[in-house]
Amino acid sequence: AFVENLLKHPTFLSNEYTTKFIDETEDLFRFKKRRDRGTKVLNYIADISVNGHPETEGRAAPAADLKPAVAPAKRAEPAMGTRNLLEQKGAQAVADWMKKQKQLLLTDTTMRDGHQSLLATRMRSIDMLKVAPSYAANLPQLFSMECWGGATFDVAYRFLQECPWQRLRDLREAMPNLMTQMLLRASNGVGYTNYPDNVVQSFVAEAAKGIDVFRVFDSLNWVENMRVAMDAVVESGKICEGTVCYTGDILDPNRAKYDIKYYVGMAKELEAAGAHVLGLKDMAGLLKPASARLLIRALKEETGLPIHFHTHDTSGIAGATILAAADAGVDAVDAAMDAFSGGTSQPCMGSIVEALRNTDRDTGIDIKSVREISDYWEAVRAQYTAFESGLAAPASEVYLHEMPGGQFTNLKAQARSLGLEERWHEVAQTYADVNQMFGDIVKVTPSSKVVGDMALMMVSQGLTREEVEDPSRDVAFPDSVVDMMRGNLGQPPGGFPESIVDKVLKGEQPNIERPGAHLAPVDIEATRAELSKELEGFSVDDEDLNGYLMYPKVFKDYMGRHRQYGPVRTLPTRTFFYGMEPGEEITAEIDPGKTLEIRLQAVGETDENGEVKVFFELNGQPRVIRVPNRL
Ligand code: BTN
Ligand code: 3PY
Ligand code: ZN
């Protein structure tokens, strides 16, 4: 019946269908699929209720009596915002408008860097979507909403069993007046490796359907390796924020490699490359207040671009840096909503708004709305205690290791899994040593991962920098280090030191040209056909295809689980990570207006086959699901 319905459906006949059409078009499933999706979701809940979720096992659990996260009511219908300006006048007009503003413009990072830096990127779409309309209605003055890209893309597929593209479509629809913003790792896309040029172009074209501002950076600050991505953004008509990553210390005469001249030079290159806005990305939070004053002034004087500043509060002093930058004339800054701010995340939105009130950089943001939305986020954050990997207090040690906020907690978790948690401060020192050994490079995804891999290897094997560099000593370098020394992430300013390249590559010649120049284009349509065949005729749309091109295995694993468990993204967060208790009732809206009411009645004993019966009511009908007891 399903196939018969599909073949007759007008959208199918018109050839404009996508996989989402099949997933979302209720008519087709009148016989089978509707029940199927319910069953799949029940299977997931039963499995998690019996066996637990692998990701939360052994971690702190949220309190049983958490107050529900309730989004604040709308104060008004969404007023016109930056998105309307972009739609009406285009990207250059937004950049011109930015420069004319007196108020400091604010980007909210809670939905991307905020949870990436505090909760290992584990925030689920449902928790973002509930509050998105409140942002649109109550904070229409925000410059943009950073809500996509960086690590959120693969984590959605890999750990949250969600389609990142669907998240983007839903957020875009919920905030029609606000510009959406993403973090794009230039030729590394939203991955950890250099992709062929046409894969990057295809990805940007697809992302531009939902993203308005692209912050484009390169992990070694190599403008040459940013052009393909920047050109693709400009071509899409969206805003290209060409970005300088900040490292070192411009006030330190011993770190002369990254001085003001260096940053101004790179900014000019980005301006010439077509950037509408200059991003200043301080991913580790190293820019000190006095340095910010000098750097922002120089960048304003030497380029014609509006400046958008991004930092992290790991040191505890980022608020002061924001105020200094505001003083020096920065146009826009990033902040996280109070409950998702501080520590390895961005500085606190509400405090910035208050600090600038009644000054000439007054943000014009309604503080009451900020507090209400932050209260919502506070309740959301409490559900994710399992993923808090936290820094308990500000840490000036960041000036030693220079780890990005988005990497800090990850590396700490990796160190823990290697039994090195007690030796964290050694890891930090070694990370700094590796940076010097590699010639003092910018450390941000993916180059930061390479430095982290090397540091963990050295600490676990008890190797010092001197020993690694000793030509008479044989060292097995991590694959990522070999890859970077081969030139596969591009070149840092001045290149990598010859001695370490020789040692790592054992005489093999590195490629010092742009990696994309040596990567053959992918036959995109052939890839679509192959994937479709592999997925038994599943019709692969452009979103799926671009996900697969970035992460082939991750995407296929996600699809396999999607077929087994159905639309689990619609489950409440507690249910997703902890399952249900007998007597508990939840609802899940699997399609707009289509709700599953799920009640878990009881969990049976484990039978002789090692299976457990879980008794549910689904929309009032009794249902029994069997799952293996794997405990
Ligand atoms: C993940 O990939 O870790 C998250 C997706 C959920 C995996 C499901 S949870 C129930 C079942 N048990 C497992 O160990 N994996 C799957
Ligand atoms: C990312 O690339 O995910 C980052 O957050 C870099 O700062
Ligand atoms: Zn960041």
XYZ file of C-alpha atoms and ligand atoms in Angstrom:
655
model
C 0.000 0.000 0.000
C 2.848 2.358 0.804
C 4.504 1.967 -2.600
C 1.161 2.265 -4.343
C 0.437 5.516 -2.516
C 3.905 6.818 -3.193
C 3.667 6.175 -6.917
C 0.360 8.020 -7.115
C 1.269 10.989 -4.937
C 1.289 14.275 -6.911
C 4.552 15.468 -5.366
C 6.194 12.189 -6.239
C 4.856 12.355 -9.785
C 6.119 15.909 -10.176
C 9.620 14.627 -9.437
C 10.217 17.221 -6.744
C 10.233 14.866 -3.832
C 13.131 14.341 -1.431
C 13.715 11.880 1.364
C 12.103 14.387 3.687
C 9.021 14.246 1.535
C 8.736 10.546 2.274
C 9.489 11.090 5.925
C 7.078 13.960 6.287
C 4.207 13.168 3.982
C 1.636 11.548 6.165
C -0.692 10.364 3.369
C 1.812 7.803 2.214
C 1.857 6.105 5.545
C -1.831 5.778 6.098
C -1.449 2.026 6.175
C 1.922 1.121 7.470
C 4.525 3.716 8.116
C 2.566 5.724 10.651
C 2.384 2.788 12.993
C 5.939 1.948 12.059
C 7.364 5.211 13.255
C 5.528 4.847 16.544
C 6.907 1.335 16.950
C 10.412 2.454 16.119
C 10.299 5.186 18.716
C 8.893 2.740 21.281
C 11.764 0.387 20.471
C 14.218 3.162 21.219
C 12.536 4.101 24.495
C 12.294 0.457 25.553
C 15.957 -0.141 24.781
C 17.157 2.945 26.658
C 14.809 2.250 29.596
C 16.208 -1.272 29.955
C 19.853 -0.783 28.990
C 20.496 2.887 29.555
C 22.088 5.263 27.049
C 25.750 4.500 26.371
C 26.640 8.186 26.542
C 25.208 8.958 29.974
C 26.279 5.753 31.698
C 28.419 6.436 34.744
C 27.930 10.190 34.481
C 26.097 12.543 36.829
C 22.322 12.399 36.262
C 19.872 15.316 36.350
C 17.741 15.695 39.465
C 14.485 13.715 39.395
C 12.411 16.819 40.145
C 13.855 19.195 37.547
C 11.580 22.072 36.700
C 10.555 21.896 33.039
C 12.132 24.366 30.646
C 9.343 26.726 29.589
C 10.057 29.245 26.844
C 9.097 32.849 27.609
C 5.907 34.220 26.047
C 6.155 36.509 23.045
C 5.940 40.208 23.904
C 5.038 41.166 20.342
C 5.031 39.773 16.841
C 8.608 39.501 15.520
C 9.780 42.973 14.500
C 11.974 43.520 11.446
C 15.537 42.437 12.054
C 18.847 42.092 10.244
C 17.472 39.189 8.197
C 14.903 41.472 6.608
C 17.652 43.918 5.676
C 19.706 41.120 4.126
C 16.727 39.868 2.141
C 15.804 43.334 0.905
C 19.187 44.952 0.291
C 21.808 42.204 0.232
C 25.030 41.321 2.015
C 26.995 44.499 1.306
C 24.115 46.610 2.632
C 24.229 44.715 5.928
C 27.980 45.333 6.185
C 27.485 49.049 5.458
C 24.670 49.205 7.988
C 26.885 47.596 10.651
C 29.506 50.285 10.298
C 26.936 53.031 10.757
C 25.555 51.656 14.012
C 26.460 53.327 17.255
C 25.206 50.498 19.456
C 27.364 47.441 19.970
C 25.778 44.620 17.940
C 25.406 41.231 19.591
C 25.447 37.662 18.316
C 23.966 34.973 20.537
C 26.139 31.827 20.475
C 24.161 29.651 22.901
C 22.908 27.275 20.209
C 26.399 26.631 18.790
C 29.579 27.580 20.606
C 27.864 27.911 23.998
C 26.934 24.246 24.278
C 29.892 23.121 22.140
C 32.196 24.639 24.751
C 30.260 23.667 27.903
C 28.342 20.472 27.088
C 30.487 18.725 24.494
C 28.070 19.946 21.757
C 25.303 17.675 23.004
C 22.352 20.092 22.937
C 19.409 18.630 21.004
C 17.342 20.515 18.447
C 14.103 20.221 20.386
C 15.570 22.359 23.182
C 16.609 25.034 20.675
C 13.373 25.017 18.735
C 11.210 25.576 21.775
C 12.847 28.917 22.513
C 13.585 30.103 18.958
C 10.229 31.934 18.605
C 10.945 33.814 21.847
C 14.200 35.087 20.370
C 12.445 36.212 17.196
C 9.725 38.033 19.108
C 11.573 39.413 22.115
C 15.118 40.050 20.880
C 14.720 41.256 17.288
C 17.698 43.617 17.773
C 20.213 40.778 17.872
C 22.717 40.914 15.047
C 22.661 37.153 14.491
C 22.069 33.743 16.005
C 25.066 31.455 15.779
C 23.306 28.104 15.651
C 25.047 25.815 13.178
C 28.384 24.519 11.956
C 31.563 23.819 13.903
C 31.179 20.546 15.737
C 27.367 20.669 15.824
C 27.117 19.087 12.380
C 28.728 15.723 13.006
C 27.660 15.516 16.650
C 24.018 15.733 15.531
C 24.381 12.676 13.289
C 26.866 10.831 15.466
C 25.550 11.203 18.993
C 22.138 12.853 18.894
C 20.586 10.725 16.136
C 19.365 13.882 14.375
C 19.664 15.359 10.922
C 21.595 18.652 11.238
C 19.908 19.999 8.115
C 16.505 19.545 9.607
C 17.674 21.514 12.655
C 18.707 24.334 10.359
C 15.445 24.341 8.399
C 13.400 24.370 11.577
C 15.426 27.147 13.228
C 15.344 29.245 10.076
C 11.579 28.992 9.977
C 11.176 29.808 13.671
C 13.309 32.988 13.499
C 12.401 34.632 10.185
C 13.636 38.089 11.222
C 17.024 37.088 12.649
C 20.136 36.199 10.694
C 21.346 32.666 11.253
C 25.102 32.256 11.512
C 27.405 29.268 11.128
C 31.065 28.440 11.677
C 32.729 27.062 8.552
C 36.268 25.661 8.635
C 36.941 26.848 5.059
C 38.323 23.931 2.990
C 37.792 21.642 5.959
C 34.046 22.300 5.727
C 32.512 21.120 8.972
C 34.997 18.262 9.114
C 38.576 17.628 10.183
C 40.223 17.256 6.808
C 40.585 19.101 3.527
C 37.795 18.352 1.033
C 37.905 18.650 -2.752
C 36.888 22.125 -3.941
C 33.611 20.991 -5.442
C 32.580 19.305 -2.182
C 33.165 22.581 -0.310
C 31.223 24.495 -2.972
C 28.348 22.055 -2.876
C 28.221 22.189 0.916
C 28.158 25.996 1.009
C 25.425 26.175 -1.631
C 23.244 23.810 0.393
C 23.983 25.529 3.728
C 23.187 28.946 2.223
C 19.543 27.867 1.952
C 19.357 28.300 5.723
C 22.428 30.284 6.786
C 22.805 34.061 6.427
C 26.250 34.704 7.923
C 29.187 32.390 7.255
C 32.153 32.828 9.578
C 34.931 31.339 7.466
C 38.314 30.593 9.049
C 41.344 28.456 8.306
C 43.010 26.467 11.063
C 46.461 27.735 10.054
C 45.304 31.268 9.082
C 46.185 30.586 5.445
C 44.061 32.877 3.270
C 45.058 30.908 0.188
C 43.136 27.975 1.598
C 40.026 30.064 2.368
C 39.253 31.375 -1.105
C 37.157 28.476 -2.369
C 34.831 28.667 0.636
C 34.736 32.485 0.662
C 33.963 32.675 -3.060
C 31.175 30.135 -2.644
C 29.623 32.197 0.160
C 29.819 35.427 -1.828
C 28.279 33.655 -4.797
C 25.371 32.471 -2.640
C 24.462 36.074 -1.825
C 24.936 35.541 1.905
C 27.348 37.360 4.229
C 30.976 36.305 4.069
C 32.702 36.923 7.387
C 36.355 36.336 6.478
C 38.054 35.530 9.729
C 41.435 36.008 11.357
C 42.195 33.572 14.164
C 44.014 35.196 17.062
C 46.887 33.489 18.824
C 49.956 34.479 20.842
C 50.067 37.916 22.433
C 50.612 41.104 20.456
C 52.044 42.803 23.555
C 54.715 40.144 24.076
C 57.962 41.003 22.267
C 58.954 37.325 22.491
C 55.975 36.239 20.358
C 56.840 38.532 17.449
C 55.527 36.098 14.835
C 51.933 37.135 15.554
C 52.201 40.893 15.947
C 49.811 43.674 14.924
C 51.400 43.841 11.505
C 50.699 40.159 10.953
C 46.999 40.517 11.826
C 46.518 43.698 9.814
C 48.196 42.033 6.842
C 45.895 39.048 7.015
C 42.833 41.273 7.436
C 43.773 43.149 4.283
C 44.132 39.891 2.399
C 40.658 38.869 3.545
C 39.234 42.208 2.490
C 40.805 41.787 -0.939
C 39.439 38.227 -1.072
C 35.888 39.567 -0.855
C 34.952 39.416 2.834
C 31.940 41.596 3.720
C 32.782 41.505 7.408
C 36.054 40.864 9.222
C 35.788 38.174 11.875
C 38.283 38.272 14.728
C 38.179 34.829 16.242
C 39.882 34.469 19.594
C 39.031 30.781 19.968
C 41.106 30.260 23.101
C 40.341 33.589 24.778
C 43.908 34.929 24.653
C 43.223 38.504 23.579
C 43.806 40.694 26.620
C 41.935 43.971 27.131
C 44.903 46.224 26.354
C 45.738 44.186 23.257
C 42.128 44.302 22.068
C 42.200 48.085 22.199
C 45.296 48.245 20.010
C 44.309 45.503 17.611
C 40.743 46.659 16.988
C 41.909 50.228 16.412
C 44.544 49.080 13.936
C 42.089 46.845 12.080
C 39.516 49.652 11.904
C 42.112 52.076 10.592
C 43.683 49.749 8.053
C 40.615 48.061 6.561
C 37.186 49.292 5.533
C 35.418 46.294 7.019
C 33.066 46.124 9.998
C 34.601 43.930 12.714
C 32.904 41.047 14.506
C 34.771 39.842 17.584
C 34.525 36.371 19.086
C 36.214 35.257 22.307
C 36.029 32.716 25.144
C 35.966 33.393 28.877
C 38.321 30.606 29.973
C 40.588 33.107 31.728
C 37.658 34.909 33.361
C 38.685 38.224 31.863
C 36.878 38.148 28.518
C 34.211 40.622 29.690
C 36.918 43.243 30.128
C 38.236 42.459 26.664
C 34.760 42.898 25.176
C 34.430 46.310 26.843
C 37.858 47.355 25.601
C 36.950 46.203 22.089
C 33.672 48.146 22.312
C 35.652 51.219 23.351
C 37.968 50.784 20.410
C 35.024 50.696 18.019
C 34.377 47.016 17.334
C 31.074 46.680 15.475
C 29.710 43.362 16.761
C 30.647 40.853 19.451
C 29.608 37.327 20.372
C 28.062 36.486 23.721
C 26.251 33.515 25.203
C 23.034 33.775 27.159
C 23.909 34.072 30.850
C 23.139 30.438 31.728
C 25.425 29.221 28.923
C 28.203 31.760 29.416
C 31.496 31.971 31.209
C 34.288 29.450 31.521
C 35.272 27.906 28.203
C 32.138 29.473 26.629
C 31.525 33.080 25.544
C 31.205 35.979 27.979
C 27.820 36.765 29.495
C 25.239 38.484 27.288
C 23.204 40.082 30.088
C 26.286 41.505 31.778
C 27.535 43.053 28.544
C 24.115 44.599 27.961
C 24.108 46.018 31.502
C 27.726 47.212 31.427
C 27.047 49.259 28.303
C 23.657 50.629 29.307
C 23.535 54.438 29.078
C 26.931 54.588 27.409
C 27.443 55.480 23.756
C 27.689 51.765 22.908
C 24.344 50.901 24.612
C 23.187 47.695 22.895
C 19.484 48.539 22.955
C 18.795 44.940 23.974
C 15.892 44.347 26.360
C 17.497 42.953 29.508
C 14.255 41.490 30.809
C 13.967 39.366 27.678
C 17.576 38.279 28.112
C 16.878 37.186 31.675
C 13.733 35.287 30.698
C 15.450 33.459 27.883
C 18.409 32.716 30.128
C 16.028 31.224 32.714
C 14.833 28.883 29.994
C 18.426 27.920 29.159
C 19.202 27.361 32.825
C 16.477 24.704 32.982
C 17.706 23.169 29.707
C 21.301 23.005 30.889
C 20.282 21.089 34.005
C 19.108 18.211 31.802
C 22.572 17.783 30.365
C 24.591 17.384 33.562
C 26.049 14.169 32.129
C 27.946 16.260 29.595
C 29.245 18.985 31.892
C 32.953 18.557 31.662
C 33.586 21.737 33.408
C 36.120 24.148 34.402
C 35.176 25.004 37.980
C 36.944 28.368 38.040
C 38.658 30.820 35.709
C 42.030 29.499 34.589
C 44.942 31.729 33.639
C 46.632 28.508 32.546
C 44.936 29.136 29.179
C 47.707 31.662 28.433
C 50.174 28.786 28.783
C 48.454 26.073 26.706
C 46.346 28.247 24.352
C 43.703 25.532 23.877
C 40.506 26.632 22.137
C 37.413 26.697 24.379
C 35.743 24.160 22.128
C 38.649 21.741 22.530
C 39.462 22.158 26.211
C 36.742 19.937 27.641
C 37.129 17.429 24.812
C 40.827 17.006 25.397
C 40.205 16.697 29.101
C 37.733 13.879 28.406
C 40.245 12.200 26.080
C 42.904 12.503 28.768
C 40.484 10.939 31.251
C 39.812 8.006 28.943
C 43.569 7.412 28.680
C 43.896 7.497 32.446
C 45.739 10.812 32.320
C 43.210 13.013 34.100
C 45.436 13.336 37.172
C 48.192 14.574 34.889
C 46.113 17.288 33.227
C 48.580 20.082 34.001
C 51.312 18.036 32.359
C 49.089 17.657 29.299
C 48.642 21.432 29.281
C 52.400 22.071 29.442
C 53.064 19.448 26.764
C 50.413 21.003 24.515
C 52.390 24.258 24.772
C 55.657 22.410 24.034
C 54.152 20.740 20.956
C 53.003 24.117 19.705
C 56.569 25.430 19.880
C 57.920 22.261 18.292
C 55.502 22.748 15.370
C 56.752 26.308 14.928
C 54.129 28.188 17.002
C 50.974 27.679 14.955
C 47.362 28.748 15.151
C 45.505 26.097 17.126
C 41.880 25.703 16.148
C 39.914 22.830 14.635
C 41.476 20.845 13.003
C 45.088 21.987 13.782
C 44.243 22.035 17.517
C 43.293 18.373 17.338
C 46.688 17.534 15.836
C 48.505 19.350 18.648
C 46.237 17.614 21.190
C 46.873 14.159 19.692
C 50.622 14.719 19.852
C 50.494 16.050 23.426
C 48.453 13.068 24.674
C 50.806 10.650 22.932
C 53.848 12.288 24.543
C 52.375 12.352 28.045
C 51.163 8.767 27.864
C 54.539 7.556 26.569
C 56.518 9.840 28.871
C 58.297 11.579 25.968
C 59.730 15.089 26.225
C 60.048 17.578 23.388
C 63.824 17.039 23.351
C 63.373 13.302 23.000
C 60.864 13.699 20.176
C 63.211 16.058 18.359
C 66.311 13.891 18.913
C 67.271 12.708 15.382
C 68.719 9.451 16.738
C 65.453 8.460 18.401
C 62.685 6.661 16.535
C 59.255 8.129 17.271
C 55.894 6.799 16.006
C 53.920 9.971 15.327
C 50.091 10.025 15.399
C 48.510 9.818 11.916
C 47.089 13.319 12.258
C 50.601 14.707 12.798
C 51.933 12.928 9.703
C 48.974 14.236 7.726
C 49.543 17.834 8.830
C 53.301 17.698 8.134
C 52.536 16.348 4.650
C 50.772 19.663 4.083
C 47.274 18.242 4.034
C 45.879 21.016 6.248
C 47.820 23.688 4.360
C 50.726 25.862 5.476
C 51.193 28.062 8.556
C 52.870 31.462 8.174
C 56.523 30.731 7.402
C 55.865 26.980 6.971
C 56.509 24.184 9.465
C 60.078 23.923 10.816
C 62.122 21.808 8.436
C 63.598 19.675 11.191
C 60.225 18.455 12.479
C 58.881 17.905 8.943
C 61.960 15.761 8.167
C 61.641 13.817 11.355
C 57.912 13.127 10.924
C 58.019 12.394 7.185
C 61.340 10.523 7.261
C 62.552 12.291 4.158
C 59.271 12.205 2.207
C 58.664 15.568 0.516
C 55.712 17.557 1.871
C 53.195 19.290 -0.381
C 53.353 23.003 0.255
C 50.664 24.007 -2.206
C 46.994 24.368 -1.385
C 45.744 20.821 -0.618
C 42.599 21.309 -2.706
C 44.765 21.896 -5.778
C 45.721 18.210 -5.618
C 42.353 16.691 -4.793
C 40.313 15.441 -7.733
C 36.733 16.702 -7.836
C 34.127 14.233 -6.603
C 31.530 13.063 -9.127
C 28.611 14.254 -7.066
C 25.792 12.641 -9.024
C 27.608 9.320 -9.233
C 28.078 9.486 -5.459
C 24.362 10.109 -5.024
C 23.547 7.078 -7.177
C 26.013 4.843 -5.302
C 24.701 5.916 -1.920
C 21.128 5.402 -3.020
C 21.987 1.894 -4.154
C 23.768 1.146 -0.912
C 20.697 2.329 0.972
C 18.444 0.005 -1.045
C 16.948 2.577 -3.341
C 16.496 5.297 -0.724
C 16.159 8.568 -2.575
C 19.142 10.680 -1.479
C 18.361 14.395 -1.422
C 20.875 17.253 -1.469
C 21.015 17.513 2.309
C 21.716 13.828 2.769
C 24.251 13.887 -0.035
C 26.168 16.811 1.450
C 26.126 15.150 4.855
C 27.488 11.978 3.302
C 30.196 13.876 1.389
C 31.461 15.376 4.658
C 31.114 12.224 6.769
C 30.442 9.034 4.772
C 30.554 6.546 7.630
C 28.919 8.796 10.205
C 26.071 9.488 7.797
C 25.492 5.833 6.941
C 25.539 4.809 10.595
C 23.021 7.553 11.320
C 20.767 6.305 8.503
C 20.945 2.763 9.804
C 19.860 3.884 13.264
C 17.216 6.156 11.765
C 15.653 3.150 10.077
C 15.677 1.261 13.334
C 14.612 3.955 15.776
C 12.667 6.510 13.701
C 12.225 10.196 14.624
C 13.804 10.074 18.107
C 14.704 13.759 17.770
C 11.083 14.446 18.794
C 11.504 12.802 22.220
C 11.986 14.971 25.308
C 15.665 15.201 26.280
C 15.262 13.255 29.488
C 13.562 10.403 27.605
C 16.222 10.417 24.905
C 19.080 10.006 27.403
C 17.394 8.093 30.239
C 14.297 6.350 28.860
C 11.079 6.252 30.907
C 9.943 5.077 34.339
C 6.850 2.889 34.853
C 3.804 5.146 35.106
C 5.467 7.977 33.217
C 3.750 9.638 30.282
C 5.278 11.747 27.523
C 4.265 13.199 24.179
C 6.303 13.436 20.996
C 5.219 15.509 18.014
C 6.480 13.426 15.109
C 4.917 15.714 12.501
C 3.442 19.174 12.885
C 0.202 18.545 14.752
C 0.765 14.756 14.863
C 1.448 13.708 18.395
C 2.341 10.373 19.933
C 1.147 9.977 23.495
C 3.344 7.421 25.114
C 2.856 5.853 28.509
C 5.220 3.269 29.892
C 3.128 0.839 31.934
C 5.631 -1.705 33.139
C 8.917 -3.421 32.440
C 8.828 -7.237 32.614
C 11.418 -9.752 33.816
C 14.229 -10.889 31.541
C 13.156 -14.171 29.881
C 15.234 -17.255 28.963
C 16.236 -15.618 25.646
C 17.656 -12.636 27.494
C 14.777 -10.434 26.347
C 12.622 -8.050 28.290
C 9.019 -7.134 27.488
C 8.248 -3.466 27.894
C 4.556 -2.584 28.164
C 3.397 0.708 26.683
C 0.260 2.546 25.776
C 0.627 4.378 22.482
C -2.177 6.866 21.900
C -4.327 4.797 24.249
C -3.589 1.424 22.610
C -1.605 -1.227 24.491
C 1.725 -2.146 22.877
C 4.383 -4.621 23.954
C 7.961 -4.200 22.826
C 10.696 -6.799 23.332
C 14.264 -5.693 23.710
C 17.419 -7.607 24.571
C 18.738 -7.026 28.062
C 22.390 -6.195 27.416
C 23.312 -5.319 30.962
C 24.902 6.907 20.016
O 25.265 6.663 18.869
O 25.621 6.691 20.986
C 23.561 7.534 20.238
C 22.478 6.857 19.478
C 21.759 5.856 20.284
C 22.330 4.468 20.113
C 21.323 3.438 20.458
S 20.771 3.682 22.048
C 20.024 2.111 22.138
C 21.025 1.216 21.469
N 22.001 0.801 22.401
C 23.209 1.136 22.058
O 24.243 0.866 22.694
N 23.172 1.846 20.918
C 21.829 2.002 20.450
C 35.093 24.640 15.656
O 35.674 24.643 14.559
O 34.232 23.808 15.953
C 35.413 25.670 16.623
O 34.660 25.941 17.526
C 36.655 26.369 16.455
O 36.794 27.355 17.427
Zn 34.586 29.804 19.753
